[in-house]
Tab-separated table of C-alpha atoms in Angstrom:
chain	number	residue	atom	x	y	z
A	1	UNK	CA	-48.091	-117.678	-112.034
A	2	UNK	CA	-48.020	-116.512	-115.612
A	3	UNK	CA	-51.385	-115.448	-116.938
A	4	UNK	CA	-52.335	-116.851	-120.335
A	5	UNK	CA	-54.250	-114.812	-122.891
A	6	UNK	CA	-56.126	-116.191	-125.853
A	7	UNK	CA	-54.796	-114.574	-129.033
A	8	UNK	CA	-56.544	-114.955	-132.382
A	9	UNK	CA	-55.064	-112.321	-134.616
A	10	UNK	CA	-51.929	-112.080	-136.759
A	11	UNK	CA	-50.668	-108.858	-135.263
A	12	UNK	CA	-48.039	-106.907	-137.196
A	13	UNK	CA	-46.850	-104.339	-134.687
A	14	UNK	CA	-47.120	-103.014	-131.143
A	15	UNK	CA	-47.173	-99.316	-130.309
A	16	UNK	CA	-46.639	-98.081	-126.764
A	17	UNK	CA	-47.201	-94.596	-125.371
A	18	UNK	CA	-46.009	-93.415	-121.976
A	19	UNK	CA	-45.189	-90.315	-120.015
A	20	UNK	CA	-44.555	-89.421	-116.379
A	21	UNK	CA	-44.143	-92.599	-114.356
A	22	UNK	CA	-43.736	-94.896	-117.343
A	23	UNK	CA	-39.959	-95.265	-117.460
A	24	UNK	CA	-39.768	-98.003	-114.790
A	25	UNK	CA	-42.720	-99.777	-116.376
A	26	UNK	CA	-41.263	-99.817	-119.854
A	27	UNK	CA	-37.859	-100.772	-118.524
A	28	UNK	CA	-39.336	-103.810	-116.732
A	29	UNK	CA	-41.419	-104.740	-119.739
A	30	UNK	CA	-38.481	-104.635	-122.143
A	31	UNK	CA	-36.334	-106.715	-119.802
A	32	UNK	CA	-38.853	-109.578	-119.683
A	33	UNK	CA	-39.444	-110.071	-123.395
A	34	UNK	CA	-37.352	-112.709	-125.150
A	35	UNK	CA	-34.489	-111.575	-127.374
A	36	UNK	CA	-36.200	-113.287	-130.331
A	37	UNK	CA	-39.486	-111.428	-129.786
A	38	UNK	CA	-41.213	-111.466	-133.174
A	39	UNK	CA	-43.109	-108.200	-133.528
A	40	UNK	CA	-41.714	-104.700	-133.838
A	41	UNK	CA	-42.355	-102.583	-130.737
A	42	UNK	CA	-42.594	-98.862	-131.454
A	43	UNK	CA	-42.493	-96.594	-128.428
A	44	UNK	CA	-43.389	-92.962	-128.026
A	45	UNK	CA	-42.359	-91.754	-124.585
A	46	UNK	CA	-42.500	-88.114	-123.574
A	47	UNK	CA	-38.972	-86.824	-123.178
A	48	UNK	CA	-36.965	-83.624	-123.016
A	49	UNK	CA	-37.080	-81.947	-126.403
A	50	UNK	CA	-33.493	-80.775	-126.452
A	51	UNK	CA	-31.668	-83.759	-125.101
A	52	UNK	CA	-30.912	-86.007	-128.050
A	53	UNK	CA	-28.759	-88.595	-126.299
A	54	UNK	CA	-29.041	-90.712	-123.201
A	55	UNK	CA	-32.615	-91.991	-123.263
A	56	UNK	CA	-32.035	-94.960	-125.556
A	57	UNK	CA	-28.881	-95.797	-123.646
A	58	UNK	CA	-30.798	-95.776	-120.348
A	59	UNK	CA	-33.497	-98.100	-121.706
A	60	UNK	CA	-30.916	-100.371	-123.294
A	61	UNK	CA	-29.400	-101.246	-119.936
A	62	UNK	CA	-32.304	-103.632	-119.364
A	63	UNK	CA	-33.858	-104.233	-122.771
A	64	UNK	CA	-33.491	-107.713	-124.218
A	65	UNK	CA	-33.329	-106.251	-127.746
A	66	UNK	CA	-31.264	-103.093	-128.377
A	67	UNK	CA	-33.550	-100.127	-129.011
A	68	UNK	CA	-32.978	-97.746	-131.871
A	69	UNK	CA	-34.302	-94.338	-132.864
A	70	UNK	CA	-35.500	-94.636	-136.458
A	71	UNK	CA	-34.402	-92.264	-139.186
A	72	UNK	CA	-36.918	-90.858	-141.647
A	73	UNK	CA	-38.034	-93.411	-144.303
A	74	UNK	CA	-36.486	-96.337	-142.436
A	75	UNK	CA	-38.476	-99.565	-142.885
A	76	UNK	CA	-40.196	-101.023	-139.804
A	77	UNK	CA	-38.588	-104.419	-139.231
A	78	UNK	CA	-39.765	-107.500	-137.364
A	79	UNK	CA	-38.127	-108.159	-134.041
A	80	UNK	CA	-36.829	-104.620	-133.573
A	81	UNK	CA	-37.584	-102.154	-130.797
A	82	UNK	CA	-37.870	-98.476	-131.713
A	83	UNK	CA	-38.112	-95.230	-129.745
A	84	UNK	CA	-39.341	-91.823	-130.996
A	85	UNK	CA	-36.360	-89.456	-131.172
A	86	UNK	CA	-36.335	-86.180	-129.247
A	87	UNK	CA	-38.026	-83.130	-130.801
A	88	UNK	CA	-39.601	-85.027	-133.727
A	89	UNK	CA	-43.029	-86.539	-134.226
A	90	UNK	CA	-42.866	-90.174	-135.309
A	91	UNK	CA	-45.412	-91.494	-137.822
A	92	UNK	CA	-45.867	-94.790	-139.596
A	93	UNK	CA	-46.582	-94.564	-143.307
A	94	UNK	CA	-48.494	-97.019	-145.453
A	95	UNK	CA	-45.825	-99.284	-146.888
A	96	UNK	CA	-44.409	-99.972	-143.440
A	97	UNK	CA	-41.854	-97.185	-143.140
A	98	UNK	CA	-41.212	-94.552	-140.483
A	99	UNK	CA	-41.677	-90.832	-141.091
A	100	UNK	CA	-40.348	-88.078	-138.856
A	101	UNK	CA	-41.687	-84.528	-138.786
A	102	UNK	CA	-41.093	-81.246	-136.986
A	103	UNK	CA	-44.709	-80.036	-136.926
A	104	UNK	CA	-46.029	-78.019	-133.970
A	105	UNK	CA	-46.324	-79.579	-130.559
A	106	UNK	CA	-49.421	-81.731	-130.139
A	107	UNK	CA	-50.874	-82.029	-126.619
A	108	UNK	CA	-47.859	-79.980	-125.613
A	109	UNK	CA	-45.599	-82.751	-126.814
A	110	UNK	CA	-43.155	-83.531	-129.577
A	111	UNK	CA	-43.036	-86.482	-129.986
A	112	UNK	CA	-46.786	-86.870	-129.592
A	113	UNK	CA	-48.252	-90.259	-128.714
A	114	UNK	CA	-51.487	-89.451	-130.591
A	115	UNK	CA	-49.585	-88.999	-133.854
A	116	UNK	CA	-47.789	-92.337	-133.545
A	117	UNK	CA	-50.957	-94.196	-132.510
A	118	UNK	CA	-53.174	-92.612	-135.167
A	119	UNK	CA	-50.768	-93.246	-138.027
A	120	UNK	CA	-50.142	-96.758	-136.698
A	121	UNK	CA	-53.886	-97.405	-136.644
A	122	UNK	CA	-54.126	-96.219	-140.224
A	123	UNK	CA	-51.204	-98.315	-141.435
A	124	UNK	CA	-51.916	-101.575	-139.542
A	125	UNK	CA	-55.678	-101.431	-138.903
A	126	UNK	CA	-56.789	-104.571	-137.001
A	127	UNK	CA	-53.222	-105.894	-136.931
A	128	UNK	CA	-52.091	-103.353	-134.343
A	129	UNK	CA	-51.808	-103.566	-130.559
A	130	UNK	CA	-51.817	-100.195	-128.773
A	131	UNK	CA	-50.662	-99.875	-125.161
A	132	UNK	CA	-50.957	-96.714	-123.073
A	133	UNK	CA	-49.061	-96.436	-119.794
A	134	UNK	CA	-48.767	-94.054	-116.860
A	135	UNK	CA	-48.730	-90.339	-117.672
A	136	UNK	CA	-49.827	-86.897	-116.544
A	137	UNK	CA	-51.566	-85.563	-119.645
A	138	UNK	CA	-54.111	-86.595	-122.240
A	139	UNK	CA	-51.776	-87.432	-125.107
A	140	UNK	CA	-52.563	-90.869	-126.526
A	141	UNK	CA	-56.283	-90.960	-125.733
A	142	UNK	CA	-57.342	-89.933	-129.251
A	143	UNK	CA	-54.834	-92.371	-130.698
A	144	UNK	CA	-56.294	-95.236	-128.671
A	145	UNK	CA	-59.748	-94.268	-129.904
A	146	UNK	CA	-58.508	-94.462	-133.489
A	147	UNK	CA	-56.886	-97.863	-132.925
A	148	UNK	CA	-60.191	-99.074	-131.521
A	149	UNK	CA	-62.170	-97.669	-134.474
A	150	UNK	CA	-59.835	-99.341	-136.946
A	151	UNK	CA	-60.269	-102.726	-135.274
A	152	UNK	CA	-56.966	-102.897	-133.436
A	153	UNK	CA	-56.498	-104.102	-129.893
A	154	UNK	CA	-56.182	-101.633	-127.010
A	155	UNK	CA	-54.585	-102.045	-123.606
A	156	UNK	CA	-54.127	-99.454	-120.872
A	157	UNK	CA	-52.104	-99.832	-117.727
A	158	UNK	CA	-54.520	-100.259	-114.820
A	159	UNK	CA	-54.965	-96.766	-113.281
A	160	UNK	CA	-54.516	-98.357	-109.822
A	161	UNK	CA	-51.114	-99.625	-111.000
A	162	UNK	CA	-49.997	-96.233	-112.415
A	163	UNK	CA	-47.822	-93.652	-110.742
A	164	UNK	CA	-49.933	-91.021	-112.529
A	165	UNK	CA	-53.197	-92.259	-114.019
A	166	UNK	CA	-54.330	-89.260	-116.153
A	167	UNK	CA	-53.277	-90.816	-119.438
A	168	UNK	CA	-54.980	-94.227	-119.167
A	169	UNK	CA	-58.043	-92.658	-117.523
A	170	UNK	CA	-58.358	-90.165	-120.425
A	171	UNK	CA	-58.345	-93.048	-122.882
A	172	UNK	CA	-60.890	-95.020	-120.827
A	173	UNK	CA	-63.137	-91.929	-120.819
A	174	UNK	CA	-63.355	-91.575	-124.588
A	175	UNK	CA	-63.172	-95.081	-126.003
A	176	UNK	CA	-63.648	-98.771	-125.277
A	177	UNK	CA	-60.464	-100.405	-124.082
A	178	UNK	CA	-60.038	-104.151	-124.555
A	179	UNK	CA	-57.827	-104.802	-121.534
A	180	UNK	CA	-57.016	-102.876	-118.378
A	181	UNK	CA	-53.940	-104.596	-116.995
A	182	UNK	CA	-51.153	-104.181	-114.480
A	183	UNK	CA	-47.566	-104.283	-115.701
A	184	UNK	CA	-47.013	-107.989	-115.145
A	185	UNK	CA	-50.221	-108.817	-117.021
A	186	UNK	CA	-49.177	-106.580	-119.921
A	187	UNK	CA	-45.925	-108.525	-120.097
A	188	UNK	CA	-47.810	-111.848	-119.987
A	189	UNK	CA	-50.114	-110.617	-122.701
A	190	UNK	CA	-47.179	-109.762	-124.958
A	191	UNK	CA	-45.609	-113.160	-124.253
A	192	UNK	CA	-48.891	-114.827	-125.267
A	193	UNK	CA	-48.921	-112.805	-128.486
A	194	UNK	CA	-45.348	-113.809	-129.194
A	195	UNK	CA	-46.139	-117.475	-128.615
A	196	UNK	CA	-49.114	-117.285	-130.970
A	197	UNK	CA	-47.103	-115.577	-133.720
A	198	UNK	CA	-44.324	-118.161	-133.364
A	199	UNK	CA	-46.681	-121.165	-133.619
A	200	UNK	CA	-48.353	-119.619	-136.673
A	201	UNK	CA	-45.050	-119.203	-138.492
B	1	UNK	CA	-63.087	-85.856	-137.489
B	2	UNK	CA	-62.941	-88.684	-139.994
B	3	UNK	CA	-59.504	-89.456	-141.392
B	4	UNK	CA	-59.176	-88.323	-144.980
B	5	UNK	CA	-58.896	-91.177	-147.401
B	6	UNK	CA	-56.182	-91.472	-150.024
B	7	UNK	CA	-58.669	-90.926	-152.861
B	8	UNK	CA	-59.647	-87.574	-151.336
B	9	UNK	CA	-56.041	-86.474	-150.997
B	10	UNK	CA	-55.449	-87.542	-154.593
B	11	UNK	CA	-58.371	-85.397	-155.776
B	12	UNK	CA	-56.866	-82.470	-153.905
B	13	UNK	CA	-53.349	-82.853	-155.314
B	14	UNK	CA	-54.820	-83.202	-158.826
B	15	UNK	CA	-56.690	-79.935	-158.371
B	16	UNK	CA	-53.621	-78.109	-157.027
B	17	UNK	CA	-51.651	-79.308	-160.007
B	18	UNK	CA	-54.139	-78.409	-162.713
B	19	UNK	CA	-55.379	-75.143	-161.213
B	20	UNK	CA	-52.238	-73.706	-159.607
B	21	UNK	CA	-49.407	-75.707	-161.154
B	22	UNK	CA	-48.075	-76.835	-157.774
B	23	UNK	CA	-47.278	-80.512	-157.390
B	24	UNK	CA	-47.881	-82.072	-153.975
B	25	UNK	CA	-48.343	-85.613	-155.297
B	26	UNK	CA	-45.067	-86.791	-153.802
B	27	UNK	CA	-45.403	-85.288	-150.355
B	28	UNK	CA	-45.159	-87.775	-147.467
B	29	UNK	CA	-48.705	-88.962	-146.917
B	30	UNK	CA	-49.254	-88.951	-143.152
B	31	UNK	CA	-48.008	-85.418	-142.507
B	32	UNK	CA	-49.724	-84.068	-145.661
B	33	UNK	CA	-52.997	-85.537	-144.408
B	34	UNK	CA	-52.527	-83.869	-141.018
B	35	UNK	CA	-51.796	-80.503	-142.661
B	36	UNK	CA	-54.989	-80.707	-144.729
B	37	UNK	CA	-57.030	-81.691	-141.670
B	38	UNK	CA	-55.487	-78.763	-139.816
B	39	UNK	CA	-56.513	-76.328	-142.573
B	40	UNK	CA	-60.083	-77.655	-142.553
B	41	UNK	CA	-60.255	-77.024	-138.792
B	42	UNK	CA	-58.436	-73.669	-138.917
B	43	UNK	CA	-60.713	-72.221	-141.609
B	44	UNK	CA	-63.766	-74.014	-140.183
B	45	UNK	CA	-64.669	-75.700	-143.460
B	46	UNK	CA	-67.786	-77.832	-142.992
B	47	UNK	CA	-66.182	-80.727	-144.847
B	48	UNK	CA	-63.261	-81.757	-147.000
B	49	UNK	CA	-65.390	-81.088	-150.083
B	50	UNK	CA	-65.950	-77.494	-148.943
B	51	UNK	CA	-62.176	-76.959	-148.976
B	52	UNK	CA	-61.983	-78.531	-152.417
B	53	UNK	CA	-64.727	-76.219	-153.719
B	54	UNK	CA	-63.005	-73.150	-152.268
B	55	UNK	CA	-59.728	-74.096	-153.988
B	56	UNK	CA	-61.561	-74.778	-157.208
B	57	UNK	CA	-62.589	-71.091	-157.380
B	58	UNK	CA	-58.994	-70.263	-158.269
B	59	UNK	CA	-58.610	-67.450	-155.737
B	60	UNK	CA	-54.831	-66.760	-155.639
B	61	UNK	CA	-54.965	-65.033	-152.297
B	62	UNK	CA	-56.566	-68.028	-150.603
B	63	UNK	CA	-54.218	-70.379	-152.399
B	64	UNK	CA	-51.191	-68.595	-150.957
B	65	UNK	CA	-52.635	-68.789	-147.470
B	66	UNK	CA	-53.242	-72.474	-148.102
B	67	UNK	CA	-49.634	-72.858	-149.276
B	68	UNK	CA	-48.338	-71.239	-146.084
B	69	UNK	CA	-50.390	-73.623	-143.978
B	70	UNK	CA	-49.385	-76.725	-145.919
B	71	UNK	CA	-45.698	-76.117	-145.390
B	72	UNK	CA	-44.379	-76.732	-141.889
B	73	UNK	CA	-42.636	-73.636	-140.557
B	74	UNK	CA	-41.604	-74.779	-137.108
B	75	UNK	CA	-37.914	-74.119	-136.570
B	76	UNK	CA	-35.351	-72.769	-134.112
B	77	UNK	CA	-32.154	-70.742	-134.214
B	78	UNK	CA	-29.131	-72.996	-133.666
B	79	UNK	CA	-31.332	-76.105	-133.768
B	80	UNK	CA	-29.122	-79.051	-132.729
B	81	UNK	CA	-26.328	-76.983	-131.129
B	82	UNK	CA	-23.692	-79.670	-131.702
B	83	UNK	CA	-24.363	-79.345	-135.436
B	84	UNK	CA	-23.345	-75.675	-135.290
B	85	UNK	CA	-20.177	-76.488	-133.391
B	86	UNK	CA	-19.251	-78.892	-136.184
B	87	UNK	CA	-19.988	-76.242	-138.834
B	88	UNK	CA	-17.852	-73.648	-137.009
B	89	UNK	CA	-14.952	-75.889	-136.084
B	90	UNK	CA	-14.698	-78.283	-139.034
B	91	UNK	CA	-16.796	-77.582	-142.111
B	92	UNK	CA	-16.271	-73.829	-142.625
B	93	UNK	CA	-12.521	-73.925	-141.819
B	94	UNK	CA	-12.095	-76.802	-144.266
B	95	UNK	CA	-13.914	-74.941	-147.051
B	96	UNK	CA	-12.165	-71.624	-146.412
B	97	UNK	CA	-8.830	-73.347	-146.329
B	98	UNK	CA	-9.292	-74.283	-149.968
B	99	UNK	CA	-11.345	-71.373	-151.287
B	100	UNK	CA	-11.095	-67.614	-151.016
B	101	UNK	CA	-14.858	-67.251	-151.088
B	102	UNK	CA	-17.590	-69.824	-150.662
B	103	UNK	CA	-21.334	-69.989	-151.186
B	104	UNK	CA	-24.023	-71.531	-149.029
B	105	UNK	CA	-27.590	-72.501	-149.940
B	106	UNK	CA	-30.290	-72.742	-147.298
B	107	UNK	CA	-32.903	-74.803	-149.141
B	108	UNK	CA	-36.326	-74.453	-147.517
B	109	UNK	CA	-35.265	-71.603	-145.227
B	110	UNK	CA	-38.725	-71.004	-143.718
B	111	UNK	CA	-38.818	-68.012	-141.334
B	112	UNK	CA	-35.053	-67.626	-141.486
B	113	UNK	CA	-33.840	-68.931	-138.110
B	114	UNK	CA	-31.171	-71.114	-139.695
B	115	UNK	CA	-29.979	-68.335	-142.034
B	116	UNK	CA	-29.616	-65.971	-139.066
B	117	UNK	CA	-27.732	-68.613	-137.099
B	118	UNK	CA	-25.307	-68.958	-139.993
B	119	UNK	CA	-24.960	-65.184	-140.389
B	120	UNK	CA	-24.167	-64.826	-136.680
B	121	UNK	CA	-21.617	-67.624	-136.881
B	122	UNK	CA	-19.917	-65.988	-139.872
B	123	UNK	CA	-19.794	-62.589	-138.177
B	124	UNK	CA	-18.315	-64.095	-135.038
B	125	UNK	CA	-15.706	-65.911	-137.113
B	126	UNK	CA	-14.935	-62.657	-138.937
B	127	UNK	CA	-15.569	-64.201	-142.354
B	128	UNK	CA	-18.820	-62.511	-143.403
B	129	UNK	CA	-17.151	-60.992	-146.472
B	130	UNK	CA	-15.967	-64.343	-147.796
B	131	UNK	CA	-19.323	-66.104	-147.818
B	132	UNK	CA	-22.291	-65.684	-150.147
B	133	UNK	CA	-25.623	-66.934	-148.799
B	134	UNK	CA	-28.683	-67.852	-150.859
B	135	UNK	CA	-31.878	-68.721	-148.978
B	136	UNK	CA	-34.904	-70.180	-150.750
B	137	UNK	CA	-38.402	-71.310	-149.897
B	138	UNK	CA	-41.566	-72.335	-151.761
B	139	UNK	CA	-43.643	-69.835	-149.780
B	140	UNK	CA	-43.314	-66.114	-150.608
B	141	UNK	CA	-45.071	-65.061	-147.406
B	142	UNK	CA	-42.577	-66.854	-145.193
B	143	UNK	CA	-39.651	-65.428	-147.214
B	144	UNK	CA	-40.943	-61.970	-146.396
B	145	UNK	CA	-40.831	-62.865	-142.712
B	146	UNK	CA	-37.347	-64.295	-143.102
B	147	UNK	CA	-36.123	-60.998	-144.556
B	148	UNK	CA	-37.509	-58.982	-141.616
B	149	UNK	CA	-37.090	-61.413	-138.742
B	150	UNK	CA	-39.288	-60.699	-135.742
B	151	UNK	CA	-39.688	-63.602	-133.348
B	152	UNK	CA	-41.703	-64.122	-130.200
B	153	UNK	CA	-39.844	-63.608	-126.939
B	154	UNK	CA	-40.798	-67.135	-125.934
B	155	UNK	CA	-38.984	-68.546	-128.949
B	156	UNK	CA	-35.966	-66.378	-128.152
B	157	UNK	CA	-35.595	-68.172	-124.805
B	158	UNK	CA	-35.095	-71.431	-126.640
B	159	UNK	CA	-32.904	-69.783	-129.290
B	160	UNK	CA	-30.727	-68.316	-126.534
B	161	UNK	CA	-30.306	-71.706	-124.871
B	162	UNK	CA	-29.370	-73.250	-128.206
B	163	UNK	CA	-26.843	-70.461	-128.841
B	164	UNK	CA	-25.243	-71.112	-125.454
B	165	UNK	CA	-25.130	-74.865	-126.056
B	166	UNK	CA	-23.529	-74.166	-129.441
B	167	UNK	CA	-20.780	-72.376	-127.474
B	168	UNK	CA	-21.587	-68.941	-128.862
B	169	UNK	CA	-18.896	-66.535	-127.574
B	170	UNK	CA	-21.311	-63.754	-126.594
B	171	UNK	CA	-24.941	-63.674	-125.522
B	172	UNK	CA	-27.587	-63.833	-128.189
B	173	UNK	CA	-29.260	-60.596	-127.002
B	174	UNK	CA	-26.570	-58.542	-128.736
B	175	UNK	CA	-28.283	-59.488	-132.019
B	176	UNK	CA	-31.829	-58.387	-131.232
B	177	UNK	CA	-33.900	-55.682	-129.598
B	178	UNK	CA	-36.996	-56.368	-127.573
B	179	UNK	CA	-39.975	-54.141	-128.255
B	180	UNK	CA	-43.525	-54.715	-126.998
B	181	UNK	CA	-43.072	-58.406	-126.405
B	182	UNK	CA	-41.329	-59.142	-129.718
B	183	UNK	CA	-37.697	-59.669	-130.609
B	184	UNK	CA	-36.468	-57.654	-133.619
B	185	UNK	CA	-33.382	-59.310	-135.030
B	186	UNK	CA	-30.461	-57.243	-136.338
B	187	UNK	CA	-31.210	-56.902	-140.048
B	188	UNK	CA	-27.621	-55.994	-140.897
B	189	UNK	CA	-26.844	-59.695	-140.420
B	190	UNK	CA	-28.869	-60.406	-143.552
B	191	UNK	CA	-27.748	-57.514	-145.753
B	192	UNK	CA	-25.872	-59.725	-148.210
B	193	UNK	CA	-28.245	-62.688	-148.125
B	194	UNK	CA	-30.136	-63.360	-151.351
B	195	UNK	CA	-33.677	-64.551	-150.669
B	196	UNK	CA	-35.567	-66.124	-153.547
B	197	UNK	CA	-38.667	-68.179	-154.213
B	198	UNK	CA	-37.771	-71.726	-155.232
B	199	UNK	CA	-39.826	-74.913	-155.251
B	200	UNK	CA	-37.646	-77.979	-154.657
B	201	UNK	CA	-40.283	-80.095	-156.384
B	202	UNK	CA	-39.622	-78.305	-159.691
B	203	UNK	CA	-36.016	-79.399	-159.564
B	204	UNK	CA	-34.180	-76.446	-161.083
B	205	UNK	CA	-30.425	-76.115	-160.626
B	206	UNK	CA	-29.668	-72.385	-160.479
B	207	UNK	CA	-26.147	-72.111	-159.112
B	208	UNK	CA	-23.213	-74.039	-157.593
B	209	UNK	CA	-22.514	-74.198	-153.879
B	210	UNK	CA	-19.903	-75.299	-151.348
B	211	UNK	CA	-22.419	-76.100	-148.645
B	212	UNK	CA	-26.126	-76.881	-148.878
B	213	UNK	CA	-28.274	-76.994	-145.757
B	214	UNK	CA	-31.627	-78.702	-146.159
B	215	UNK	CA	-32.512	-79.819	-142.677
B	216	UNK	CA	-35.924	-81.253	-141.839
B	217	UNK	CA	-37.368	-80.297	-145.222
B	218	UNK	CA	-37.153	-83.515	-147.242
B	219	UNK	CA	-38.862	-85.407	-144.407
B	220	UNK	CA	-42.081	-83.991	-145.846
B	221	UNK	CA	-41.417	-85.668	-149.209
B	222	UNK	CA	-41.795	-89.311	-150.183
B	223	UNK	CA	-38.809	-91.423	-151.176
B	224	UNK	CA	-39.083	-90.810	-154.901
B	225	UNK	CA	-39.242	-87.028	-154.494
B	226	UNK	CA	-36.343	-87.185	-152.041
B	227	UNK	CA	-34.290	-88.983	-154.664
B	228	UNK	CA	-35.175	-86.328	-157.213
B	229	UNK	CA	-34.298	-83.437	-154.882
B	230	UNK	CA	-31.025	-85.064	-153.873
B	231	UNK	CA	-30.095	-85.267	-157.536
B	232	UNK	CA	-30.588	-81.496	-157.752
B	233	UNK	CA	-28.420	-80.973	-154.657
B	234	UNK	CA	-25.743	-83.269	-156.040
B	235	UNK	CA	-25.678	-81.289	-159.265
B	236	UNK	CA	-25.644	-77.995	-157.348
B	237	UNK	CA	-22.584	-78.914	-155.285
B	238	UNK	CA	-18.935	-78.583	-156.214
B	239	UNK	CA	-16.910	-81.743	-155.727
B	240	UNK	CA	-15.661	-82.145	-152.137
B	241	UNK	CA	-18.294	-79.794	-150.847
B	242	UNK	CA	-20.932	-80.486	-148.204
B	243	UNK	CA	-24.590	-81.339	-147.766
B	244	UNK	CA	-26.283	-81.178	-144.350
B	245	UNK	CA	-29.673	-82.767	-143.646
B	246	UNK	CA	-31.683	-83.096	-140.410
B	247	UNK	CA	-30.312	-85.168	-137.546
B	248	UNK	CA	-32.840	-87.962	-138.126
B	249	UNK	CA	-32.687	-87.976	-141.912
B	250	UNK	CA	-30.388	-90.295	-143.767
B	251	UNK	CA	-29.108	-90.734	-147.301
B	252	UNK	CA	-28.885	-94.512	-146.738
B	253	UNK	CA	-32.338	-95.030	-148.238
B	254	UNK	CA	-31.560	-92.884	-151.293
B	255	UNK	CA	-30.345	-93.772	-154.776
B	256	UNK	CA	-27.545	-91.259	-154.741
B	257	UNK	CA	-25.973	-92.390	-151.435
B	258	UNK	CA	-22.811	-93.760	-153.085
B	259	UNK	CA	-21.849	-90.336	-154.423
B	260	UNK	CA	-21.590	-88.950	-150.920
B	261	UNK	CA	-19.360	-89.776	-147.970
B	262	UNK	CA	-20.629	-89.530	-144.392
B	263	UNK	CA	-18.485	-86.893	-142.701
B	264	UNK	CA	-20.419	-86.765	-139.447
B	265	UNK	CA	-23.146	-89.322	-138.885
B	266	UNK	CA	-24.469	-87.788	-135.689
B	267	UNK	CA	-25.011	-84.386	-137.344
B	268	UNK	CA	-25.809	-85.862	-140.769
B	269	UNK	CA	-23.193	-83.968	-142.758
B	270	UNK	CA	-22.198	-85.495	-146.099
B	271	UNK	CA	-19.433	-84.732	-148.576
B	272	UNK	CA	-19.899	-85.036	-152.328
B	273	UNK	CA	-17.101	-87.332	-153.502
B	274	UNK	CA	-18.257	-88.290	-157.008
B	275	UNK	CA	-19.680	-86.293	-159.913
């Protein structure tokens, strides 16, 4: 049975953070979205810093929309899926473009989920959906807090459903989270969002 | 901490311009904001306004510390090893085939890791004497470090791995000595390198080059400043010579794209084909 969610906001983008134990989750999620999914999905997944190739290819085996790693200054486009490249932080600038930087590691990570989520919250305010999945460190918690403060919608993967629950639990500890969902419910939520956006346009 | 608002950042860039004659107006906003927030935390300023007041005093010493913190100086030797293979096997042979001597500009050289990588490559290819290197940066303090390179042993682990992945013929440890937990790089590698202060924002052309490396520098600029800097690079290059940018940068979004040809899209190496 598909779960239906009531959606009442014209969302502009979805950002997803994940680390240890999130690959299977994201792979399943991407395989169950329609190939005409309306919103851009921007993912920051912890990955080896010095392996540039292979990750996108692995995700693309199942994804319904081919994923790309954005270049600096590239515009964020509707209906595209993006992944943070290795060894760069990914930000979203006002004016709906990507920015890449080589600043120090944040939370021991480059790319850092906090940086993507915080800049996303700044750029999209209440039009952003932030999703934090399984992971073994605290990266992303501050970013979820910022999304919440800017009026965006926050979802964490249910700790009971996570391989490693440190990341969603850290977010739950420091900010209010709108939905705590298992993977299938996250997918159903995104399908409800997509349906809403499609009926509006 | 509260996110700094655009109006606050604007007040800051106005002050830097009028007081110190440095223009940060066209820096990319999200990373510039993070750098400022970092400085406020690092120096334990009670607020953004406290930083503004400190800068308003016109203390040059503090300003130069501020400048060092604003610029991002995170880099590696042989960053993107496959890039260095391309430089060794294709780009340098092509240039030296046509020219007796060539010149290379490292624009935004930071603490010198890329310059050293190039110097090592040239020595291993036996062509040191045929190549002139100019290395520039906005920050005098970091140029000083680049001239006397001493890196942490931890960084050398990564540098060594990169060197191996770039198919270096030796081991990297022949180029440095370890003393009390630090790696002292062989300064003779840099004996012919010209280091000079240069602010890309000012846009001066000062010489002509066969190869310009400006990797992961322009990502800190907005699109209009990138266009301006690329114009300077275009003017500073001989025809049929090369420009290398970072692996996730692209000229596609730039005005001047049609004057360059993509030679290697993976490594982001471009050739100037039109004046």
